[in-house]
Coordinates of C-alpha atoms in Angstrom, one line a residue:
M1183 CA 0.0 0.0 0.0
S1184 CA 2.9 2.4 0.7
A1185 CA 3.9 3.0 -2.9
P1186 CA 0.6 4.2 -4.3
F1187 CA -0.2 6.1 -1.1
S1188 CA 3.1 7.9 -1.1
Q1189 CA 2.6 9.0 -4.7
R1190 CA -1.0 10.0 -4.2
F1191 CA -0.2 11.9 -1.0
K1192 CA 2.4 13.9 -2.8
E1193 CA -0.1 14.6 -5.6
A1194 CA -2.7 15.8 -3.1
R1195 CA -0.1 18.1 -1.6
M1196 CA 0.8 19.5 -5.0
L1197 CA -2.9 20.0 -6.0
N1198 CA -3.1 22.4 -3.1
G1199 CA 0.3 24.1 -3.9
F1200 CA 1.6 23.2 -0.4
S1201 CA 5.2 22.5 0.5
L1202 CA 5.6 19.9 3.3
Q1203 CA 6.1 22.7 5.7
D1204 CA 3.0 24.5 4.5
L1205 CA 1.0 21.3 5.1
A1206 CA 2.5 20.8 8.5
N1207 CA 1.6 24.4 9.4
K1208 CA -1.9 24.0 8.1
L1209 CA -2.4 20.8 10.1
Q1210 CA -1.0 22.3 13.3
A1211 CA -3.2 25.4 12.9
E1212 CA -6.2 23.0 13.1
Q1213 CA -4.8 21.3 16.2
I1214 CA -3.5 18.2 14.4
S1215 CA -0.1 17.4 15.8
I1216 CA 2.3 16.2 13.2
S1217 CA 5.7 17.3 12.0
K1218 CA 7.2 18.1 8.6
Q1219 CA 9.5 15.1 9.1
A1220 CA 6.6 12.7 9.7
L1221 CA 4.9 14.0 6.5
H1222 CA 8.1 13.6 4.6
K1223 CA 8.1 9.9 5.7
Y1224 CA 4.6 9.5 4.3
E1225 CA 5.7 11.0 1.0
K1226 CA 8.8 8.7 0.8
G1227 CA 6.8 5.6 1.5
E1228 CA 8.7 5.0 4.8
A1229 CA 5.5 5.3 6.9
I1230 CA 1.7 5.0 6.5
P1231 CA -0.7 7.1 8.5
D1232 CA -3.4 5.5 10.6
T1233 CA -7.1 5.8 9.7
Q1234 CA -7.7 8.9 11.9
M1235 CA -4.7 10.7 10.3
L1236 CA -5.9 9.7 6.8
L1237 CA -9.3 11.2 7.5
Q1238 CA -7.6 14.5 8.7
L1239 CA -5.3 14.6 5.6
S1240 CA -8.3 14.0 3.3
R1241 CA -10.2 16.8 4.8
V1242 CA -7.3 19.4 4.9
L1243 CA -6.1 18.5 1.4
G1244 CA -9.7 18.6 0.0
V1245 CA -9.7 15.1 -1.6
R1246 CA -11.8 12.0 -1.0
L1247 CA -10.3 9.3 1.1
D1248 CA -10.1 6.9 -1.8
F1249 CA -8.0 9.4 -3.7
F1250 CA -4.9 8.2 -1.7
F1251 CA -5.2 4.6 -2.9
Q1252 CA -5.9 5.1 -6.6
R1253 CA -3.0 4.5 -8.9
H1254 CA -2.6 7.2 -11.5
T1255 CA -1.6 6.3 -15.0
V1256 CA -1.4 9.7 -16.5
E1257 CA 1.8 11.5 -17.1
L1258 CA 2.1 14.8 -18.9
S1259 CA 4.9 15.2 -21.4
T1260 CA 6.4 18.5 -22.6
P1261 CA 4.0 20.7 -20.6
E1262 CA 4.5 24.4 -21.7
Y1263 CA 3.1 27.3 -19.9
R1264 CA 1.9 30.7 -21.3
K1265 CA 2.7 33.3 -18.6
L1266 CA 3.4 37.0 -18.2
S1267 CA 6.3 36.5 -15.8
K1268 CA 8.2 33.7 -14.4
L1269 CA 5.8 31.2 -12.9
P1270 CA 7.0 29.8 -9.6
V1271 CA 8.0 26.1 -9.7
K1272 CA 5.5 25.3 -6.9
E1273 CA 2.7 26.8 -8.9
Q1274 CA 3.8 25.0 -12.1
E1275 CA 3.7 21.7 -10.0
R1276 CA 0.2 22.6 -8.7
I1277 CA -1.1 23.3 -12.2
T1278 CA 0.4 20.1 -13.6
A1279 CA -1.1 18.1 -10.7
I1280 CA -4.5 19.6 -11.2
T1281 CA -4.4 18.9 -14.9
R1282 CA -3.1 15.4 -14.5
F1283 CA -5.8 14.6 -12.0
A1284 CA -8.5 16.0 -14.2
V1285 CA -7.3 14.1 -17.3
S1286 CA -7.0 10.9 -15.4
R1287 CA -10.7 11.1 -14.3
Y1288 CA -11.6 12.1 -17.9
L1289 CA -9.8 9.0 -19.3
E1290 CA -11.3 6.7 -16.7
L1291 CA -14.8 7.9 -17.6
E1292 CA -14.2 7.4 -21.3
S1293 CA -12.9 3.9 -20.6
L1294 CA -16.1 3.1 -18.6
L1295 CA -18.1 4.2 -21.6
G1296 CA -16.0 2.2 -24.0
L1297 CA -14.8 5.3 -25.9
N1298 CA -11.5 5.5 -27.7
T1299 CA -10.7 9.1 -28.6
P1300 CA -7.1 9.5 -29.8
F1301 CA -6.2 12.9 -31.0
I1302 CA -5.3 13.1 -34.7
N1303 CA -2.9 16.0 -35.4
P1304 CA -3.9 17.6 -38.7
L1305 CA -0.4 19.1 -39.0
A1306 CA 1.4 15.8 -38.4
N1307 CA 3.2 15.8 -41.8
F1308 CA 3.4 19.6 -42.1
P1309 CA 6.9 20.9 -43.0
E1310 CA 8.9 22.8 -40.4
I1311 CA 7.7 26.4 -40.0
N1312 CA 10.1 29.3 -40.0
E1313 CA 8.1 32.2 -41.4
L1314 CA 4.8 33.9 -40.2
A1315 CA 3.3 33.5 -43.7
E1316 CA 3.7 29.7 -43.2
V1317 CA 1.5 29.9 -40.1
E1318 CA -1.3 31.3 -42.2
V1319 CA -1.1 28.2 -44.4
A1320 CA -1.0 26.0 -41.4
A1321 CA -4.1 27.6 -39.9
N1322 CA -6.0 27.3 -43.1
H1323 CA -5.0 23.7 -43.4
V1324 CA -6.3 23.0 -39.8
R1325 CA -9.7 24.7 -40.5
T1326 CA -10.0 22.7 -43.8
Q1327 CA -9.1 19.4 -42.1
W1328 CA -11.6 20.0 -39.3
N1329 CA -14.3 21.3 -41.7
W1330 CA -14.5 24.7 -39.8
G1331 CA -14.9 26.7 -43.0
T1332 CA -13.9 30.4 -43.0
G1333 CA -16.7 31.9 -41.0
P1334 CA -17.1 32.7 -37.3
L1335 CA -16.4 30.0 -34.8
Y1336 CA -18.9 29.5 -32.0
N1337 CA -17.8 28.0 -28.7
V1338 CA -14.1 27.2 -29.6
L1339 CA -13.7 25.1 -26.4
E1340 CA -16.5 22.8 -27.5
L1341 CA -15.1 22.6 -31.1
L1342 CA -11.7 21.6 -29.7
E1343 CA -13.4 19.0 -27.5
D1344 CA -15.1 17.6 -30.6
Q1345 CA -11.6 17.1 -32.0
H1346 CA -10.7 15.1 -28.9
V1347 CA -8.6 17.8 -27.2
K1348 CA -9.0 17.5 -23.4
M1349 CA -10.0 21.0 -22.2
I1350 CA -9.3 21.7 -18.6
L1351 CA -10.4 24.9 -16.9
L1352 CA -8.6 25.7 -13.6
Q1353 CA -7.9 28.6 -11.3
S1354 CA -4.4 30.0 -10.8
E1355 CA -2.5 33.2 -10.0
D1356 CA -2.5 36.0 -12.5
S1357 CA 0.9 35.2 -14.1
F1358 CA -0.5 32.1 -15.8
D1359 CA -2.8 32.1 -18.9
G1360 CA -2.7 28.6 -20.3
M1361 CA -0.8 25.4 -20.7
K1362 CA -0.5 22.6 -23.3
A1363 CA 0.7 19.1 -22.8
W1364 CA 0.6 15.6 -24.3
V1365 CA -0.4 12.4 -22.6
N1366 CA 0.6 8.8 -23.6
D1367 CA 3.1 9.5 -26.4
Q1368 CA 1.1 12.2 -28.1
Q1369 CA -2.1 10.2 -28.4
I1370 CA -4.0 12.6 -26.1
A1371 CA -3.8 16.4 -26.5
V1372 CA -4.4 18.6 -23.4
I1373 CA -5.0 22.3 -23.0
A1374 CA -5.5 23.9 -19.5
L1375 CA -6.8 27.4 -19.2
N1376 CA -6.8 29.8 -16.2
S1377 CA -10.4 30.9 -15.9
V1378 CA -9.4 33.6 -13.3
R1379 CA -7.2 35.6 -15.7
L1380 CA -9.1 34.7 -18.8
N1381 CA -12.2 36.3 -17.5
S1382 CA -13.9 37.0 -20.9
P1383 CA -14.9 34.6 -23.6
D1384 CA -12.8 36.3 -26.3
R1385 CA -9.7 35.9 -24.2
L1386 CA -10.5 32.2 -23.5
R1387 CA -10.9 31.6 -27.2
F1388 CA -7.7 33.3 -28.3
T1389 CA -5.6 31.6 -25.6
A1390 CA -7.1 28.2 -26.3
L1391 CA -6.1 28.5 -30.0
H1392 CA -2.7 29.9 -29.0
E1393 CA -2.1 26.7 -27.0
L1394 CA -3.4 24.7 -29.9
G1395 CA -0.7 26.3 -31.9
H1396 CA 1.9 25.1 -29.4
L1397 CA 0.5 21.6 -29.8
L1398 CA 0.3 21.5 -33.6
L1399 CA 2.8 23.8 -35.2
P1400 CA 6.3 22.3 -36.0
I1401 CA 8.2 25.2 -34.4
N1402 CA 10.1 23.6 -31.5
H1403 CA 13.4 24.5 -33.2
L1404 CA 12.7 28.2 -32.8
P1405 CA 13.5 30.4 -29.7
E1406 CA 10.7 30.8 -27.2
K1407 CA 9.9 34.4 -28.1
E1408 CA 9.5 33.5 -31.8
R1409 CA 7.3 30.5 -30.9
E1410 CA 5.0 32.9 -29.0
R1411 CA 4.8 35.2 -32.1
M1412 CA 3.9 32.2 -34.2
C1413 CA 1.2 30.9 -31.9
N1414 CA -0.3 34.4 -31.6
R1415 CA -0.5 34.6 -35.4
F1416 CA -2.0 31.1 -35.5
A1417 CA -4.7 32.0 -33.0
A1418 CA -5.6 35.1 -34.9
A1419 CA -5.6 33.3 -38.2
M1420 CA -7.8 30.5 -36.8
L1421 CA -10.4 33.1 -35.6
L1422 CA -10.2 35.3 -38.7
P1423 CA -8.7 33.7 -41.8
E1424 CA -6.9 35.9 -44.2
S1425 CA -9.5 35.7 -46.9
T1426 CA -12.3 36.5 -44.4
A1427 CA -10.3 39.4 -42.9
K1428 CA -9.8 41.0 -46.4
M1429 CA -13.4 40.5 -47.2
E1430 CA -14.4 42.3 -44.0
F1431 CA -11.7 45.1 -44.0
G1432 CA -10.8 45.4 -47.7
A1433 CA -7.3 45.0 -49.0
K1434 CA -6.0 48.4 -47.8
R1435 CA -7.2 50.9 -45.2
N1436 CA -6.1 54.3 -44.0
R1437 CA -7.9 54.0 -40.6
L1438 CA -10.3 51.7 -38.7
H1439 CA -13.6 52.8 -37.0
L1440 CA -14.2 51.7 -33.4
Q1441 CA -17.8 50.7 -34.2
E1442 CA -16.6 48.6 -37.1
L1443 CA -14.2 46.7 -34.8
A1444 CA -16.9 46.3 -32.1
D1445 CA -19.2 44.7 -34.7
L1446 CA -16.5 42.4 -35.9
K1447 CA -15.6 41.4 -32.4
K1448 CA -19.2 40.5 -31.7
Q1449 CA -19.3 38.4 -34.9
Y1450 CA -15.9 36.7 -34.8
G1451 CA -15.1 36.6 -31.1
I1452 CA -11.7 38.2 -31.4
S1453 CA -10.8 41.3 -29.4
M1454 CA -10.7 44.8 -30.9
Q1455 CA -7.0 45.0 -30.3
A1456 CA -6.3 41.6 -31.8
L1457 CA -8.4 42.7 -34.9
A1458 CA -6.2 45.8 -35.3
F1459 CA -3.0 43.7 -35.0
R1460 CA -4.6 41.2 -37.5
A1461 CA -5.2 44.0 -40.0
N1462 CA -1.6 45.1 -39.6
D1463 CA -0.2 41.6 -40.0
L1464 CA -2.0 41.2 -43.3
G1465 CA -0.8 44.6 -44.6
I1466 CA -4.3 46.2 -44.5
I1467 CA -3.2 49.0 -42.2
T1468 CA 0.3 50.4 -41.7
D1469 CA 2.6 50.1 -38.7
S1470 CA 2.3 53.8 -38.1
Y1471 CA -1.5 53.7 -37.9
L1472 CA -1.4 50.6 -35.7
K1473 CA 0.7 52.4 -33.2
Q1474 CA -1.6 55.4 -33.2
F1475 CA -4.6 53.1 -32.7
I1476 CA -3.1 51.1 -29.8
F1477 CA -2.0 54.4 -28.1
M1478 CA -5.5 55.8 -28.4
F1479 CA -6.9 52.5 -26.9
Y1480 CA -4.5 52.6 -23.9
Q1481 CA -5.3 56.3 -23.4
H1482 CA -9.0 55.5 -22.9
G1483 CA -8.1 52.7 -20.5
W1484 CA -9.5 50.0 -22.8
R1485 CA -6.4 47.7 -22.7
Q1486 CA -8.1 45.2 -20.2
T1487 CA -11.7 46.0 -20.7
E1488 CA -12.7 47.0 -24.2
P1489 CA -15.6 49.2 -25.0
A1490 CA -17.6 46.4 -26.7
P1491 CA -17.9 42.9 -25.2
Y1492 CA -18.0 39.6 -27.0
T1493 CA -21.2 37.9 -25.6
G1494 CA -20.7 34.5 -27.1
E1495 CA -20.5 31.5 -24.8
E1496 CA -17.3 29.5 -24.2
K1497 CA -17.8 26.3 -22.2
A1498 CA -16.1 22.9 -22.1
T1499 CA -19.0 20.6 -21.4
R1500 CA -18.0 17.2 -22.7
F1501 CA -16.8 15.7 -19.4
N1502 CA -20.1 16.6 -17.7
Q1503 CA -22.1 15.3 -20.6
L1504 CA -20.2 11.9 -20.5
L1505 CA -20.7 11.8 -16.8
M1506 CA -24.4 12.3 -17.0
R1507 CA -24.6 9.7 -19.9
A1508 CA -22.8 7.1 -17.8
L1509 CA -25.0 7.8 -14.8
A1510 CA -28.3 7.7 -16.9
E1511 CA -27.3 4.4 -18.5
E1512 CA -26.4 3.0 -15.1
I1513 CA -22.8 2.3 -16.2
I1514 CA -21.7 3.9 -13.0
S1515 CA -23.4 4.5 -9.6
I1516 CA -24.1 7.9 -8.2
D1517 CA -21.2 7.3 -5.7
K1518 CA -18.8 6.6 -8.6
A1519 CA -20.1 9.7 -10.4
A1520 CA -19.2 11.8 -7.4
V1521 CA -15.7 10.3 -7.3
L1522 CA -15.2 11.1 -11.0
N1523 CA -16.5 14.6 -10.4
N1524 CA -14.1 15.0 -7.4
Q1525 CA -17.0 15.7 -5.1
S1526 CA -18.5 14.3 -1.9
L1527 CA -21.6 12.3 -2.5
L1528 CA -23.7 14.9 -0.6
A1529 CA -22.3 17.8 -2.7
F1530 CA -22.9 15.8 -6.0
R1531 CA -26.5 15.0 -5.0
K1532 CA -27.2 18.6 -4.3
Q1533 CA -25.7 19.5 -7.7
L1534 CA -28.0 17.0 -9.4
Q1535 CA -31.1 18.4 -7.5
M1536 CA -30.3 21.9 -8.8
V1537 CA -30.8 20.8 -12.5
E1538 CA -33.7 18.4 -12.0

């Protein structure tokens, strides 16, 4: 029992972003007497807590008791984080643990339903990318392969789930936007998004497609800064293909009107600022005019909150749909459904009552 317990105990600690000392302090604050050294022995598999201590650890760490004895078979390879500043290692570990735990439950549910949903990379045989113009070709290729056409995309998160990308929404500190990773030798694609920072649907959409760029584009040979530029271009091209942009804007413009950008944002789900950059990328407006436009935008305090919202819905619902399907078909019990949803049975029953 010690091997799976020690692994799962460490995972529960990382899910909470605790160091061993943090956990010891938390336990002691709740009048639970245990030292950092004793916790270290649990994590190393050198000791196993008694039943009472297991119950206390379960409560403080916010996991079900059975969490400690489930073997996890999910390992994330090549995780890559999109951040504004250096993300602390402890927070990276917490995000990775949350994502791994969510994906493991997702895969278990699919297995119970007899589903096999490997991800098929539409750019698997695409040549190495070195120029931004090649990103446009790649984005068009993806939209063609996935039959997304050239018009507006509605609920990008759901569209990505339809392509078997595991979409995970989590909460983290402001320096983290999103993360991509692979599971099981690139058979399963994962994108995790920070719903705290990405607090508007247009930001969720753009970041999801930026992370998709990191998953798909053959750009690993490039420096990090260049990869970010490529993935930003990819996200913009996925939301507003070049042919569509030139149809909406025209081939050349001297200036853009705010109401025009507001209307396009509402239609295509891409921010007004990203639209201006997109027009510049495609040579529709000049560098000089773009600088004037962005300066004006910042002067009005619209950098974070633009004057026109995108009101479309962005939700990742596939896991919950599969959970309800398995429950309705009596493939799983209500108790097992609560386990897969990482809730107590009481909390899960209350949640079901709210929608009945």
